[in-house]
Short mmCIF file of C-alpha atoms and ligand atoms in Angstrom, two decimals:
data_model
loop_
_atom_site.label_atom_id
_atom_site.label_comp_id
_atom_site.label_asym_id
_atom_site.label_seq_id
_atom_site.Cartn_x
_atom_site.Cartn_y
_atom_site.Cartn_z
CA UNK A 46 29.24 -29.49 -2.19
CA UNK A 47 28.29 -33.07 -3.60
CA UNK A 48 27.42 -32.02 -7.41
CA UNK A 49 27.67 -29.07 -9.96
CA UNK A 50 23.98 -29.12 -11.11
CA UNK A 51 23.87 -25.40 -11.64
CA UNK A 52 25.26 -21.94 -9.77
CA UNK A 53 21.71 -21.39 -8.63
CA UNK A 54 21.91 -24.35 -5.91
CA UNK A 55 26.10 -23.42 -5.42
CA UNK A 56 26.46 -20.58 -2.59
CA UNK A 57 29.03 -17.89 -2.85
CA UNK A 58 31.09 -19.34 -0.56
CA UNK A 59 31.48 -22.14 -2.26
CA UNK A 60 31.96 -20.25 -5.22
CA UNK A 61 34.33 -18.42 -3.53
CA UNK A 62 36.29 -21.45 -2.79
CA UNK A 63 36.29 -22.53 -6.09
CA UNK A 64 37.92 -19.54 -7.23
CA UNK A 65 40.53 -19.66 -5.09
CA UNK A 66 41.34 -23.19 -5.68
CA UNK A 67 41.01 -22.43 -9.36
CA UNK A 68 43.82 -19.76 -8.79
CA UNK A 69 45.91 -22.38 -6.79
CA UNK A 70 45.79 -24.92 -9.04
CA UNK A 71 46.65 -22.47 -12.02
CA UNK A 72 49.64 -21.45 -10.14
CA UNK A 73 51.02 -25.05 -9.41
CA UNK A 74 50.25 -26.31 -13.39
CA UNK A 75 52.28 -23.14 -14.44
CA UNK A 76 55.46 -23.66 -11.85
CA UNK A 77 55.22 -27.43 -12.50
CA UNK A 78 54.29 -28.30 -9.43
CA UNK A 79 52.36 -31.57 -9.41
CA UNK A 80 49.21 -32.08 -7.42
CA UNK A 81 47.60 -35.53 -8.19
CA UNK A 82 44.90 -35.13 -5.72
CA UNK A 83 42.61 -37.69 -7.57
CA UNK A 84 45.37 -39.94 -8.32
CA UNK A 85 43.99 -43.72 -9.79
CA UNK A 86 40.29 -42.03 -10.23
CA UNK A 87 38.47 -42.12 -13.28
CA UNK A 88 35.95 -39.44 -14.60
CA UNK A 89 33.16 -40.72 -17.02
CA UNK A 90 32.06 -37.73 -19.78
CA UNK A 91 28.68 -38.09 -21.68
CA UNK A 92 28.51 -36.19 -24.37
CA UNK A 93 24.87 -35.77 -25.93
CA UNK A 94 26.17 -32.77 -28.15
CA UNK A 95 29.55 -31.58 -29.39
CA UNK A 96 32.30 -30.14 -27.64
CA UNK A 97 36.30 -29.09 -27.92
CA UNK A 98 36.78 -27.46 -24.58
CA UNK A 99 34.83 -29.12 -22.42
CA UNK A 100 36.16 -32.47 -23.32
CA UNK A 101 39.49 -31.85 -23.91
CA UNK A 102 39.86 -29.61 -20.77
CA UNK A 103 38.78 -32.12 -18.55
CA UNK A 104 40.54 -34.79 -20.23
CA UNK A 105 43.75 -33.16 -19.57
CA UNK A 106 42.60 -31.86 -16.00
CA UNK A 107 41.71 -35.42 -15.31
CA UNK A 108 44.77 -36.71 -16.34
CA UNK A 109 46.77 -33.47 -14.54
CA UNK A 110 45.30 -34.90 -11.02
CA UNK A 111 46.70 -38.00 -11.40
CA UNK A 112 43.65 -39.62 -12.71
CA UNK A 113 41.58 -40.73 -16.14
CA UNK A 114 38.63 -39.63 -17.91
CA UNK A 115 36.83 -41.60 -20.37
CA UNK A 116 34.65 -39.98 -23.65
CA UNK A 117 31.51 -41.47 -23.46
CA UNK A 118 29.40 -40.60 -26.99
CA UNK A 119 25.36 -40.20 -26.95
CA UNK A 120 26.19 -42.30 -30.38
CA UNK A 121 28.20 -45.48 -28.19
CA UNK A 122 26.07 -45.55 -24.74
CA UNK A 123 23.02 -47.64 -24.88
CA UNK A 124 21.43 -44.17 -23.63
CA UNK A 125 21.21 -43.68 -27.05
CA UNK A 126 19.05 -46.73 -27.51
CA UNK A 127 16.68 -45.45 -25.12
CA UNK A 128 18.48 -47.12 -21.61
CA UNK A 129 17.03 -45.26 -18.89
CA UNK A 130 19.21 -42.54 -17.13
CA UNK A 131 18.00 -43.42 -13.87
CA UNK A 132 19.83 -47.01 -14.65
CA UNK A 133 22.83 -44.99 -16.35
CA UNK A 134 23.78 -43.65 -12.77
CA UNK A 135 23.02 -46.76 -10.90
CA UNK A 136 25.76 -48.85 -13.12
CA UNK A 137 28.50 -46.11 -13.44
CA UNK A 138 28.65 -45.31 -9.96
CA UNK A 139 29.44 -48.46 -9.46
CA UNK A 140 32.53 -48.14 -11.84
CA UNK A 141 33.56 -44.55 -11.87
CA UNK A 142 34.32 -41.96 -9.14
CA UNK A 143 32.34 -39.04 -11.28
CA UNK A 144 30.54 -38.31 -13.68
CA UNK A 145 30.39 -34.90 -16.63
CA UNK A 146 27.90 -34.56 -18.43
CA UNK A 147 26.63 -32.70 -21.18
CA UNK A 148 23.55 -32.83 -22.72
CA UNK A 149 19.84 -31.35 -23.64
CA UNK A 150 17.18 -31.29 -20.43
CA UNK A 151 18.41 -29.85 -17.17
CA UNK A 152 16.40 -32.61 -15.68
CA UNK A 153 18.63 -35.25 -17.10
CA UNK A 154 21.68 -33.84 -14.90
CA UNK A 155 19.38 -34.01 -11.82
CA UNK A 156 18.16 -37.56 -12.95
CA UNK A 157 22.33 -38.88 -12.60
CA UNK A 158 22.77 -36.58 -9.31
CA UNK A 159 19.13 -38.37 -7.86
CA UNK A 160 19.60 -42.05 -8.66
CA UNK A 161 24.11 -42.03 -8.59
CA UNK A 162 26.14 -41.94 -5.73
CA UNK A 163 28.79 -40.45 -6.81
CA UNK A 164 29.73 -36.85 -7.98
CA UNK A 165 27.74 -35.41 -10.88
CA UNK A 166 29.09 -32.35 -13.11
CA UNK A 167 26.71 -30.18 -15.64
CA UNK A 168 29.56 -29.58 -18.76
CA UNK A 169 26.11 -27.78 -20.23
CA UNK A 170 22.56 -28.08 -20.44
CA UNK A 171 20.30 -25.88 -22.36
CA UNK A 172 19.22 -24.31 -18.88
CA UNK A 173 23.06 -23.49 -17.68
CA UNK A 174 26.64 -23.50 -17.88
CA UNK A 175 28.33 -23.53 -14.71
CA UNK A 176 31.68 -25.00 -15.85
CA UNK A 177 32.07 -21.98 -17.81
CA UNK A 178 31.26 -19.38 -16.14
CA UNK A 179 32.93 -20.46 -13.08
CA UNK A 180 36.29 -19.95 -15.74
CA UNK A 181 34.60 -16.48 -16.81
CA UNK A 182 34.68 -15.37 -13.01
CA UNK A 183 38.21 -16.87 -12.39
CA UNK A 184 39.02 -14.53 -15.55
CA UNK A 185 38.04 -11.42 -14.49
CA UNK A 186 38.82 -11.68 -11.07
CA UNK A 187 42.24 -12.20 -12.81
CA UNK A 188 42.55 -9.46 -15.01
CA UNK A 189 40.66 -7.00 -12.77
CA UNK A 190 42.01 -7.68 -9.27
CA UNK A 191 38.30 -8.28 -8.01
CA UNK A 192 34.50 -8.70 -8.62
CA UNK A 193 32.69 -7.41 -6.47
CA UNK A 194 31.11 -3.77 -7.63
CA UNK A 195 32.05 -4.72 -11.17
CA UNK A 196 29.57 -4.53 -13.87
CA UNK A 197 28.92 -7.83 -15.99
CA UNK A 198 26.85 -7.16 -19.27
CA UNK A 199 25.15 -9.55 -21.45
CA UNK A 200 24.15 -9.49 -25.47
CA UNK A 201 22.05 -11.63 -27.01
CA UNK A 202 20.33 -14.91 -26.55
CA UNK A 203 18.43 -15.59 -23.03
CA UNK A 204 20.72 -18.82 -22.93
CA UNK A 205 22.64 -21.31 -21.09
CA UNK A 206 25.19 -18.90 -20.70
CA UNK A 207 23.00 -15.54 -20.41
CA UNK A 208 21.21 -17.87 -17.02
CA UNK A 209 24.86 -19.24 -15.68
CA UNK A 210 26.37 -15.21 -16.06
CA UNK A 211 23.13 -13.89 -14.47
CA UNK A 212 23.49 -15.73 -11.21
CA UNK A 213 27.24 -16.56 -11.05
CA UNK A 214 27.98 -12.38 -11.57
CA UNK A 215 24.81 -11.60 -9.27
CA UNK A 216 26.24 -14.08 -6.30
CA UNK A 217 30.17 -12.83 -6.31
CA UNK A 218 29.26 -9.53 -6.06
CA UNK A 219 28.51 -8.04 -9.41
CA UNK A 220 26.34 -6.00 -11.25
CA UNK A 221 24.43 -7.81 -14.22
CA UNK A 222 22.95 -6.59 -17.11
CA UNK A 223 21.14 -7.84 -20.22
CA UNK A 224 20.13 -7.09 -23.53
CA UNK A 225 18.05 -9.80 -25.00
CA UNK A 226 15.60 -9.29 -28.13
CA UNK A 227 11.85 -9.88 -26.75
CA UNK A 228 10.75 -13.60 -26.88
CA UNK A 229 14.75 -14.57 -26.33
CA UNK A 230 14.91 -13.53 -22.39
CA UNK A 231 16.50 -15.61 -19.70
CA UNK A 232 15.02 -18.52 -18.31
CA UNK A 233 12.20 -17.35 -15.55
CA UNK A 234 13.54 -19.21 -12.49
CA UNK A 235 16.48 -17.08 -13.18
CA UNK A 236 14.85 -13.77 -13.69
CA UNK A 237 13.05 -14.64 -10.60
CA UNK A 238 16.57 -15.17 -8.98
CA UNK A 239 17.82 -11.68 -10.17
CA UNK A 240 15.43 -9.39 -9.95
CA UNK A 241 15.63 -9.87 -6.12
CA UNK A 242 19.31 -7.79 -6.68
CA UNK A 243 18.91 -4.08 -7.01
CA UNK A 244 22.22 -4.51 -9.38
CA UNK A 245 20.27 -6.95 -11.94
CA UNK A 246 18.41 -5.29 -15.07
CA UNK A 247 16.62 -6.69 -18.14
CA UNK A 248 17.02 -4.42 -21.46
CA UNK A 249 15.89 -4.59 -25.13
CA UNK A 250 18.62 -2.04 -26.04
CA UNK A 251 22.39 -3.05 -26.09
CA UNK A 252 23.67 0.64 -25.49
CA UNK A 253 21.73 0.82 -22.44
CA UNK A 254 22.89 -2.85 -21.01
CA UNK A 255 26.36 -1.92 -21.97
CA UNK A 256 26.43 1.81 -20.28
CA UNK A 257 29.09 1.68 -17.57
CA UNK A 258 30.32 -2.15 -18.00
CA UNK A 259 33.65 -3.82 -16.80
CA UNK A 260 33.26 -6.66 -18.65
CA UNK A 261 30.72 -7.17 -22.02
CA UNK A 262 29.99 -11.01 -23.09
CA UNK A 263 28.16 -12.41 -25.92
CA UNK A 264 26.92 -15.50 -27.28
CA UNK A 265 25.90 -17.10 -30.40
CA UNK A 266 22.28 -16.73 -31.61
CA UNK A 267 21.22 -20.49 -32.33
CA UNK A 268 22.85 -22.75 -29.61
CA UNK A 269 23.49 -25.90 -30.19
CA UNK A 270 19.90 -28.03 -30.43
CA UNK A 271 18.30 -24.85 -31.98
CA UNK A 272 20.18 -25.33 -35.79
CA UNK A 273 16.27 -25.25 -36.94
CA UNK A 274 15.56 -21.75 -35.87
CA UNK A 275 19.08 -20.30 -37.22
CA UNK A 276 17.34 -18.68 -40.29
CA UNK A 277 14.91 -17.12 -37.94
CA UNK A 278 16.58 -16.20 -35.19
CA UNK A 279 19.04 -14.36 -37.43
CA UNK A 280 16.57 -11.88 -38.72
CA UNK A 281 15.63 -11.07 -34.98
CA UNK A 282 19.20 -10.20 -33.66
CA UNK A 283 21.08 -9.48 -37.11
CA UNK A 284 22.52 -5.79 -36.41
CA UNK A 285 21.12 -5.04 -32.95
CA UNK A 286 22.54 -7.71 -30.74
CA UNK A 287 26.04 -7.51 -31.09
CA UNK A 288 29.14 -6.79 -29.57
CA UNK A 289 31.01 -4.50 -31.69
CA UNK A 290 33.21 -1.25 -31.68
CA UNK A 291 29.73 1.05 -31.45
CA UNK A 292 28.85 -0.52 -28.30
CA UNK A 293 32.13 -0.60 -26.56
CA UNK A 294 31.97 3.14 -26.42
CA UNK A 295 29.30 3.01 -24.00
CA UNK A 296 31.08 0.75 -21.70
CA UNK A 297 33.65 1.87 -19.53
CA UNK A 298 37.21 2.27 -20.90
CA UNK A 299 39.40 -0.81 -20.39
CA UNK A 300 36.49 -3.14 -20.31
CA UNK A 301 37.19 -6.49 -21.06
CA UNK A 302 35.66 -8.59 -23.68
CA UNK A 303 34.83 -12.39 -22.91
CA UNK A 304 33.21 -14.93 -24.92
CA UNK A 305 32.66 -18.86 -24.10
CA UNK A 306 33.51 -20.00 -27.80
CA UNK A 307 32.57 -20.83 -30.46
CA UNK A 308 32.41 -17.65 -31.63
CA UNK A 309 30.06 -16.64 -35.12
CA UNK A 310 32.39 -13.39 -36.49
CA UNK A 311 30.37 -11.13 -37.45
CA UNK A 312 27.33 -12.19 -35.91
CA UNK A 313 27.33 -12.14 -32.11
CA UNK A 314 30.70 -10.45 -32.43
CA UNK A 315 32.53 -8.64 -34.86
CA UNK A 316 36.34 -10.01 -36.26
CA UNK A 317 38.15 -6.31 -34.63
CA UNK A 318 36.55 -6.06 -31.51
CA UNK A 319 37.10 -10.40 -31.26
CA UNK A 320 41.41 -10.02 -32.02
CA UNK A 321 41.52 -6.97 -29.99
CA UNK A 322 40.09 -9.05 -26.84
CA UNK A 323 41.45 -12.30 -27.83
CA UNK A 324 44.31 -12.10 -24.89
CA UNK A 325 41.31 -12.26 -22.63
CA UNK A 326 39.03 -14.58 -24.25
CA UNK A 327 42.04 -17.37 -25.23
CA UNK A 328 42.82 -16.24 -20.94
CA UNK A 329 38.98 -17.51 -20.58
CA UNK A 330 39.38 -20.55 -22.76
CA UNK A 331 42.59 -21.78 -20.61
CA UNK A 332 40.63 -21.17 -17.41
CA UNK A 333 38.18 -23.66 -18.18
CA UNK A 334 41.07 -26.42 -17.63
CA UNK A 335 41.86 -24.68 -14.26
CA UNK A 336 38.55 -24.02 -13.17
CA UNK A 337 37.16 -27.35 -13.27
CA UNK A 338 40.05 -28.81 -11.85
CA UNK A 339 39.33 -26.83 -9.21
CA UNK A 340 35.91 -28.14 -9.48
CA UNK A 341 36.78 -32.20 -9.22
CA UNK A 342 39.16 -31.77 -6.48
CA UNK A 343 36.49 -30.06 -4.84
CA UNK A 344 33.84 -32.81 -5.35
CA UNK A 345 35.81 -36.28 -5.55
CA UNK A 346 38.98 -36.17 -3.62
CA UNK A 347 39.06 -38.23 -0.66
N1 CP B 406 32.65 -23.12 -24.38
C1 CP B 406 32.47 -24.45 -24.49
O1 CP B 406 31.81 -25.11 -23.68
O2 CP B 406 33.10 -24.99 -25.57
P1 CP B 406 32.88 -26.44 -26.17
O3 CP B 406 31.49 -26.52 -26.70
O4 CP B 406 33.92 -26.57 -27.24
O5 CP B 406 33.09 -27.47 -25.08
N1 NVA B 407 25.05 -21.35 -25.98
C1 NVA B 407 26.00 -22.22 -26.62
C2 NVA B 407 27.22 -22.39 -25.75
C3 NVA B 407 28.28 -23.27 -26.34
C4 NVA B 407 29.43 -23.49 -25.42
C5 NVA B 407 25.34 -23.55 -26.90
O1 NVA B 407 24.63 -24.06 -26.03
O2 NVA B 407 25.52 -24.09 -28.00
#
């Protein structure tokens, strides 16, 4: 593995691997046993839109390994001023030992992978969210024993998270499916991906994606980039596409509850059925440290 572009180009194997490093690593950080396996490197993080657990987790991961990470702001970078990203990667790979970014276009990521030489993370695009979801698997796997035969559901938005879920559940194993209002489905390279898997299915109605599940996530309804459609895109999901008591009755019992955070109460997700999963969602939230740890050792130790 050279990058973390998106799951779709990742094989299970290497997802796999992740996983089990993820696990490893968790272990170690929580019997205070130190493993600075990218001791004197430094991480770079472009930021193009907000975050609180993607920065601070690798931050602190960064640091964990022995290394640094720097917070580099859309608002500071001369990227901001229009600097190509094709010259972006040529001068920080000459500094840095990796690169996380997040930001808007999915081709922007492949831009830093295509002209850097070094290691190149997606911390989320509005295509995907591999950073995540690789902590959503490492969750599960935790609180379940396994993943394979398991049945991942989605509600709501067609998103970065609905297309990272889709193919990360899909390649370890799982069955996937999704309830997304019409107009709001996943992106089409990822349908394309799934509907080769007998276990994938595309709904309209929530009871029906949430019939037999192991596992029920959700998402907010505007993501981050879309504050312009908020008004809009409320009246389409408002009291369908949610993740509430109602719908946890079709799912089967002991199912877990996960959400990537920030969470909209009473939108997405209502306030009882959020505190009676929060174990497993703060779980999820912690994993994201371990995960991509798991994730830079993976990519830039040498
Ligand atoms: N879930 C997630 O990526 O959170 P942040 O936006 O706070 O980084
Ligand atoms: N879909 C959300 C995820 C935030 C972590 C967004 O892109 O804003």
């Amino acid at each position: 593995m050279k990058h973390l572009l998106s799951l779709l180009d990742t094989t299970p194997q290497e997802i796999s691997e992740l996983l089990n490093l993820a696990d490893q690593l968790k272990y170690e950080n929580k019997h205070g046993i130190a493993h600075k396996r990218l001791n004197g490197q430094t991480l770079g993080m472009i930021f193009q839109k907000s975050s609180t657990r993607t920065r601070v987790s690798f931050e602190t991961g960064m640091y964990q390994l022995g290394g640094q990470a720097l917070f580099l702001s859309n608002r500071d970078l001369q990227i901001g001023r229009g600097e190509p990203i094709e010259d972006t990667a040529r001068v920080l790979s000459r500094y840095l030992d990796g690169i996380m970014i997040r930001t808007f276009a999915q081709s922007e990521v492949e831009a830093l992978a295509k002209y850097g030489t070094i290691p190149i993370i997606n911390g989320l695009t509005d295509f995907c969210h591999p950073c995540q979801v690789l902590a959503d698997l490492m969750t599960i796997r935790e609180h379940k024993g396994h993943l394979d035969g398991l049945k991942m559901c989605y509600i709501g938005d067609g998103n970065n998270m609905a297309n990272s879920l889709i193919v990360g559940g899909l390649k370890t194993g799982m069955r996937v499916s999704v309830a997304c209002p019409e107009g709001y489905d996943p992106d089409k390279q990822v349908l394309d991906f799934a509907n080769a898997y007998q276990g994938f299915s595309l709904e309209r109605d929530p009871m029906q994606a949430a019939a037999g599940a192991d596992v029920i996530f959700t998402d907010v309804w505007a993501s981050m980039g879309q504050e312009d459609e908020a008004a809009e895109r409320r009246k389409v999901f408002e009291g369908v596409y949610q993740v509430n008591k109602k719908l946890l009755t079709a799912a089967n019992s002991g199912c877990m509850v996960q959400h990537c955070l920030p969470a909209h109460r009473g939108e997405e997700i209502t306030a009882d059925v959020f505190e009676a999963h929060a174990d497993e969602i703060f779980d999820e939230a912690e994993n994201r440290l371990h995960a991509q740890k798991a994730v830079m050792v993976t990519l830039m130790e040498k």
